[in-house]
mmCIF file of C-alpha atoms in Angstrom:
data_model
loop_
_atom_site.group_PDB
_atom_site.id
_atom_site.type_symbol
_atom_site.label_atom_id
_atom_site.label_comp_id
_atom_site.label_asym_id
_atom_site.label_seq_id
_atom_site.Cartn_x
_atom_site.Cartn_y
_atom_site.Cartn_z
ATOM 1 C CA UNK A 26 -44.322 13.980 6.546
ATOM 2 C CA UNK A 27 -43.321 10.882 4.540
ATOM 3 C CA UNK A 28 -40.319 8.822 5.245
ATOM 4 C CA UNK A 29 -37.921 6.956 2.946
ATOM 5 C CA UNK A 30 -36.590 3.608 4.213
ATOM 6 C CA UNK A 31 -33.541 1.746 2.921
ATOM 7 C CA UNK A 32 -31.913 -1.360 4.069
ATOM 8 C CA UNK A 33 -28.052 -1.316 4.719
ATOM 9 C CA UNK A 34 -26.938 -4.917 4.936
ATOM 10 C CA UNK A 35 -23.857 -6.664 3.864
ATOM 11 C CA UNK A 36 -20.941 -8.955 4.883
ATOM 12 C CA UNK A 37 -18.929 -5.848 5.937
ATOM 13 C CA UNK A 38 -19.624 -2.206 6.919
ATOM 14 C CA UNK A 39 -17.704 0.599 8.442
ATOM 15 C CA UNK A 40 -19.067 4.069 9.382
ATOM 16 C CA UNK A 41 -16.161 6.031 10.596
ATOM 17 C CA UNK A 42 -16.517 9.259 12.560
ATOM 18 C CA UNK A 43 -13.177 9.936 14.256
ATOM 19 C CA UNK A 44 -10.754 8.311 11.709
ATOM 20 C CA UNK A 45 -7.265 9.759 11.831
ATOM 21 C CA UNK A 46 -4.062 8.628 10.149
ATOM 22 C CA UNK A 47 -3.486 5.052 11.011
ATOM 23 C CA UNK A 48 -6.596 4.342 13.079
ATOM 24 C CA UNK A 49 -9.904 3.998 11.333
ATOM 25 C CA UNK A 50 -12.828 3.544 13.633
ATOM 26 C CA UNK A 51 -16.423 2.732 13.034
ATOM 27 C CA UNK A 52 -19.754 3.844 14.666
ATOM 28 C CA UNK A 53 -22.001 1.061 15.815
ATOM 29 C CA UNK A 54 -24.614 1.956 13.205
ATOM 30 C CA UNK A 55 -24.692 4.103 9.900
ATOM 31 C CA UNK A 56 -23.544 7.651 10.113
ATOM 32 C CA UNK A 57 -25.375 10.625 8.638
ATOM 33 C CA UNK A 58 -22.343 11.411 6.562
ATOM 34 C CA UNK A 59 -22.209 7.925 5.174
ATOM 35 C CA UNK A 60 -25.864 7.766 4.322
ATOM 36 C CA UNK A 61 -25.732 11.037 2.553
ATOM 37 C CA UNK A 62 -22.777 9.946 0.702
ATOM 38 C CA UNK A 63 -24.619 6.677 -0.529
ATOM 39 C CA UNK A 64 -27.545 8.890 -1.474
ATOM 40 C CA UNK A 65 -25.420 11.414 -3.380
ATOM 41 C CA UNK A 66 -23.885 8.445 -5.252
ATOM 42 C CA UNK A 67 -27.212 7.016 -6.170
ATOM 43 C CA UNK A 68 -28.196 10.310 -7.711
ATOM 44 C CA UNK A 69 -24.888 10.610 -9.599
ATOM 45 C CA UNK A 70 -23.553 13.598 -7.832
ATOM 46 C CA UNK A 71 -19.866 14.604 -7.899
ATOM 47 C CA UNK A 72 -17.953 14.917 -4.701
ATOM 48 C CA UNK A 73 -17.692 18.594 -5.320
ATOM 49 C CA UNK A 74 -21.367 19.156 -5.640
ATOM 50 C CA UNK A 75 -23.759 20.478 -3.000
ATOM 51 C CA UNK A 76 -25.470 18.050 -0.692
ATOM 52 C CA UNK A 77 -27.262 20.573 1.750
ATOM 53 C CA UNK A 78 -30.558 19.139 0.562
ATOM 54 C CA UNK A 79 -29.730 15.639 1.583
ATOM 55 C CA UNK A 80 -27.919 16.743 4.800
ATOM 56 C CA UNK A 81 -31.236 18.609 5.766
ATOM 57 C CA UNK A 82 -33.182 15.331 5.876
ATOM 58 C CA UNK A 83 -34.012 13.917 9.372
ATOM 59 C CA UNK A 84 -32.433 10.542 9.837
ATOM 60 C CA UNK A 85 -33.112 7.464 12.037
ATOM 61 C CA UNK A 86 -31.635 4.073 12.186
ATOM 62 C CA UNK A 87 -33.032 0.611 13.601
ATOM 63 C CA UNK A 88 -30.413 -1.777 14.430
ATOM 64 C CA UNK A 89 -31.910 -5.112 13.345
ATOM 65 C CA UNK A 90 -28.557 -6.894 13.661
ATOM 66 C CA UNK A 91 -25.570 -5.198 15.247
ATOM 67 C CA UNK A 92 -23.014 -7.455 13.777
ATOM 68 C CA UNK A 93 -19.739 -8.268 15.260
ATOM 69 C CA UNK A 94 -17.072 -5.536 15.729
ATOM 70 C CA UNK A 95 -13.788 -6.543 14.198
ATOM 71 C CA UNK A 96 -10.313 -4.969 13.194
ATOM 72 C CA UNK A 97 -8.231 -5.517 10.253
ATOM 73 C CA UNK A 98 -4.534 -4.919 10.908
ATOM 74 C CA UNK A 99 -2.479 -3.975 7.852
ATOM 75 C CA UNK A 100 1.223 -3.217 7.253
ATOM 76 C CA UNK A 101 3.009 -1.626 4.373
ATOM 77 C CA UNK A 102 6.783 -1.515 3.988
ATOM 78 C CA UNK A 103 9.007 1.172 2.574
ATOM 79 C CA UNK A 104 6.241 3.919 2.275
ATOM 80 C CA UNK A 105 7.591 7.312 1.414
ATOM 81 C CA UNK A 106 7.201 9.628 4.382
ATOM 82 C CA UNK A 107 5.476 13.138 4.190
ATOM 83 C CA UNK A 108 8.777 14.976 4.120
ATOM 84 C CA UNK A 109 9.808 13.072 1.090
ATOM 85 C CA UNK A 110 13.256 12.214 2.643
ATOM 86 C CA UNK A 111 12.805 8.750 3.986
ATOM 87 C CA UNK A 112 10.847 5.595 3.802
ATOM 88 C CA UNK A 113 9.219 3.816 6.703
ATOM 89 C CA UNK A 114 6.905 1.031 7.673
ATOM 90 C CA UNK A 115 3.416 1.838 8.241
ATOM 91 C CA UNK A 116 0.969 0.147 10.451
ATOM 92 C CA UNK A 117 -2.879 0.753 10.400
ATOM 93 C CA UNK A 118 -5.874 -0.455 12.343
ATOM 94 C CA UNK A 119 -9.159 -0.549 10.464
ATOM 95 C CA UNK A 120 -12.316 -1.386 12.369
ATOM 96 C CA UNK A 121 -15.427 -2.761 10.703
ATOM 97 C CA UNK A 122 -18.867 -4.511 11.447
ATOM 98 C CA UNK A 123 -19.330 -8.034 10.204
ATOM 99 C CA UNK A 124 -22.750 -9.338 9.379
ATOM 100 C CA UNK A 125 -24.840 -6.306 10.459
ATOM 101 C CA UNK A 126 -28.135 -5.144 9.221
ATOM 102 C CA UNK A 127 -29.749 -1.733 9.586
ATOM 103 C CA UNK A 128 -33.026 -0.127 8.592
ATOM 104 C CA UNK A 129 -32.336 3.600 7.865
ATOM 105 C CA UNK A 130 -35.125 6.229 7.593
ATOM 106 C CA UNK A 131 -35.124 9.736 6.138
ATOM 107 C CA UNK A 132 -37.842 12.174 6.735
ATOM 108 C CA UNK A 133 -38.405 15.281 4.493
ATOM 109 C CA UNK A 134 -40.002 16.762 1.446
ATOM 110 C CA UNK A 135 -41.928 14.278 -0.869
ATOM 111 C CA UNK A 136 -40.395 15.372 -4.101
ATOM 112 C CA UNK A 137 -36.737 14.878 -2.819
ATOM 113 C CA UNK A 138 -37.763 11.447 -1.208
ATOM 114 C CA UNK A 139 -39.364 10.335 -4.440
ATOM 115 C CA UNK A 140 -36.335 11.118 -6.406
ATOM 116 C CA UNK A 141 -34.038 9.323 -4.057
ATOM 117 C CA UNK A 142 -36.390 6.217 -4.091
ATOM 118 C CA UNK A 143 -36.097 6.089 -7.780
ATOM 119 C CA UNK A 144 -32.295 6.583 -7.598
ATOM 120 C CA UNK A 145 -31.856 3.843 -5.290
ATOM 121 C CA UNK A 146 -33.489 1.413 -7.550
ATOM 122 C CA UNK A 147 -31.197 2.418 -10.456
ATOM 123 C CA UNK A 148 -28.232 4.193 -8.783
ATOM 124 C CA UNK A 149 -26.029 6.171 -11.096
ATOM 125 C CA UNK A 150 -22.670 5.318 -9.228
ATOM 126 C CA UNK A 151 -21.881 2.120 -7.174
ATOM 127 C CA UNK A 152 -23.175 2.128 -3.644
ATOM 128 C CA UNK A 153 -21.115 0.972 -0.705
ATOM 129 C CA UNK A 154 -21.454 0.650 3.025
ATOM 130 C CA UNK A 155 -18.840 3.230 4.283
ATOM 131 C CA UNK A 156 -15.883 1.904 2.345
ATOM 132 C CA UNK A 157 -15.696 1.257 -1.430
ATOM 133 C CA UNK A 158 -14.659 -2.337 -0.925
ATOM 134 C CA UNK A 159 -17.825 -2.885 1.364
ATOM 135 C CA UNK A 160 -20.684 -3.614 -1.038
ATOM 136 C CA UNK A 161 -24.293 -3.986 0.120
ATOM 137 C CA UNK A 162 -26.109 -7.389 -0.148
ATOM 138 C CA UNK A 163 -29.055 -7.096 -0.701
ATOM 139 C CA UNK A 164 -29.472 -3.816 -2.248
ATOM 140 C CA UNK A 165 -30.461 -0.675 -0.183
ATOM 141 C CA UNK A 166 -33.678 -0.130 -2.306
ATOM 142 C CA UNK A 167 -37.007 -1.312 -0.756
ATOM 143 C CA UNK A 168 -39.875 -1.283 -3.169
ATOM 144 C CA UNK A 169 -42.238 -0.371 -0.314
ATOM 145 C CA UNK A 170 -39.578 1.944 1.280
ATOM 146 C CA UNK A 171 -41.406 5.286 0.573
ATOM 147 C CA UNK A 172 -44.161 5.465 3.174
ATOM 148 C CA UNK A 173 -46.963 7.941 4.585
ATOM 149 C CA UNK A 174 -45.550 7.953 8.172
ATOM 150 C CA UNK A 175 -43.246 10.155 10.255
ATOM 151 C CA UNK A 176 -39.791 8.893 10.965
ATOM 152 C CA UNK A 177 -40.066 7.244 14.253
ATOM 153 C CA UNK A 178 -43.349 5.491 13.319
ATOM 154 C CA UNK A 179 -41.963 4.249 9.936
ATOM 155 C CA UNK A 180 -38.907 2.676 11.585
ATOM 156 C CA UNK A 181 -40.923 0.974 14.441
ATOM 157 C CA UNK A 182 -43.553 -0.323 12.164
ATOM 158 C CA UNK A 183 -41.573 -1.810 9.305
ATOM 159 C CA UNK A 184 -41.212 -5.690 9.344
ATOM 160 C CA UNK A 185 -38.029 -7.107 10.736
ATOM 161 C CA UNK A 186 -35.358 -7.213 8.029
ATOM 162 C CA UNK A 187 -34.078 -10.826 8.725
ATOM 163 C CA UNK A 188 -37.294 -12.486 7.997
ATOM 164 C CA UNK A 189 -38.649 -13.462 11.536
ATOM 165 C CA UNK A 190 -39.071 -12.098 14.899
ATOM 166 C CA UNK A 191 -35.893 -10.553 16.248
ATOM 167 C CA UNK A 192 -34.194 -12.688 18.930
ATOM 168 C CA UNK A 193 -33.684 -9.630 21.039
ATOM 169 C CA UNK A 194 -34.771 -6.078 21.627
ATOM 170 C CA UNK A 195 -33.654 -3.588 18.906
ATOM 171 C CA UNK A 196 -31.803 -0.268 19.109
ATOM 172 C CA UNK A 197 -33.672 2.767 17.628
ATOM 173 C CA UNK A 198 -31.520 5.908 17.155
ATOM 174 C CA UNK A 199 -33.460 9.070 16.059
ATOM 175 C CA UNK A 200 -31.961 12.476 15.087
ATOM 176 C CA UNK A 201 -33.213 15.044 17.814
ATOM 177 C CA UNK A 202 -32.616 18.119 19.523
ATOM 178 C CA UNK A 203 -30.746 16.498 22.379
ATOM 179 C CA UNK A 204 -29.052 13.218 23.136
ATOM 180 C CA UNK A 205 -25.851 11.636 22.041
ATOM 181 C CA UNK A 206 -23.523 13.896 20.211
ATOM 182 C CA UNK A 207 -22.157 12.799 16.744
ATOM 183 C CA UNK A 208 -19.931 14.692 14.480
ATOM 184 C CA UNK A 209 -21.418 13.305 11.225
ATOM 185 C CA UNK A 210 -23.426 16.068 9.878
ATOM 186 C CA UNK A 211 -22.174 17.147 6.293
ATOM 187 C CA UNK A 212 -21.398 20.977 6.304
ATOM 188 C CA UNK A 213 -20.325 21.272 2.776
ATOM 189 C CA UNK A 214 -19.363 19.187 -0.378
ATOM 190 C CA UNK A 215 -17.668 15.953 0.499
ATOM 191 C CA UNK A 216 -14.575 17.220 -1.280
ATOM 192 C CA UNK A 217 -14.178 19.671 1.477
ATOM 193 C CA UNK A 218 -14.479 17.136 4.343
ATOM 194 C CA UNK A 219 -16.328 19.468 6.698
ATOM 195 C CA UNK A 220 -18.758 18.054 9.293
ATOM 196 C CA UNK A 221 -20.672 19.545 12.084
ATOM 197 C CA UNK A 222 -22.386 17.956 15.254
ATOM 198 C CA UNK A 223 -25.877 16.714 15.556
ATOM 199 C CA UNK A 224 -27.811 14.992 18.370
ATOM 200 C CA UNK A 225 -29.105 11.286 18.426
ATOM 201 C CA UNK A 226 -31.583 10.003 20.806
ATOM 202 C CA UNK A 227 -31.197 6.236 21.401
ATOM 203 C CA UNK A 228 -34.048 4.195 22.847
ATOM 204 C CA UNK A 229 -34.792 0.383 23.125
ATOM 205 C CA UNK A 230 -37.468 -1.137 20.707
ATOM 206 C CA UNK A 231 -39.101 -4.047 22.372
ATOM 207 C CA UNK A 232 -38.760 -7.225 19.988
ATOM 208 C CA UNK A 233 -42.501 -7.906 20.505
ATOM 209 C CA UNK A 234 -43.373 -4.544 18.855
ATOM 210 C CA UNK A 235 -41.589 -5.354 15.572
ATOM 211 C CA UNK A 236 -44.090 -6.634 13.037
ATOM 212 C CA UNK A 237 -43.475 -9.802 10.869
ATOM 213 C CA UNK A 238 -46.073 -9.078 8.161
ATOM 214 C CA UNK A 239 -46.461 -6.146 5.676
ATOM 215 C CA UNK A 240 -46.199 -2.604 6.956
ATOM 216 C CA UNK A 241 -49.206 -1.068 8.758
ATOM 217 C CA UNK A 242 -49.459 1.945 6.659
ATOM 218 C CA UNK A 243 -50.337 2.931 3.017
ATOM 219 C CA UNK A 244 -47.428 2.906 0.661
ATOM 220 C CA UNK A 245 -46.860 6.332 -0.901
ATOM 221 C CA UNK A 246 -47.306 6.487 -4.617
ATOM 222 C CA UNK A 247 -44.162 7.257 -6.618
ATOM 223 C CA UNK A 248 -44.744 9.061 -9.997
#
């Protein structure tokens, strides 16, 4: 089964899973909900549209550079409270990753992956890395990102994103039947904000196993 690879890299990223009220967290690598949202934006889908076809894709992530976890402390004065009777000062803590780089893989039916590959090259809506102010640089689109390889093989065999051998072993996170539980599986249109659980299996990818040159497989033809 083919795999679509995309690069999620930029100065700032944030992939929330348990954000509540004044505290906005981030997962250590891209979430399924965040990636599906990015793909839906590339296709030009509205938040009320169905994304079940995108959510059904099996996802994996290779952490090429984990970045630095930071927190942005914000305050706002005289904010109108929910009961509309009084104003109060508001504090918020927003966590994000600085200078991180991820290789994301999506395994599924060829026709959908081909459509996504074309959409990433010419996205209909702006793409962002978890929050609207966090824009990707360079773009997520990889010219050789649609490959004839299953998910794990595609992620292990693609060249290191940052141009040379990685300085340390990499983390590989694959969607699986058991493992780490993450509540980031879209269970309806994004306007409904419904998410289910899925399992992710994490493993170490030795730095010596990551190639420097071109991929070891044939690039799939995109019509």
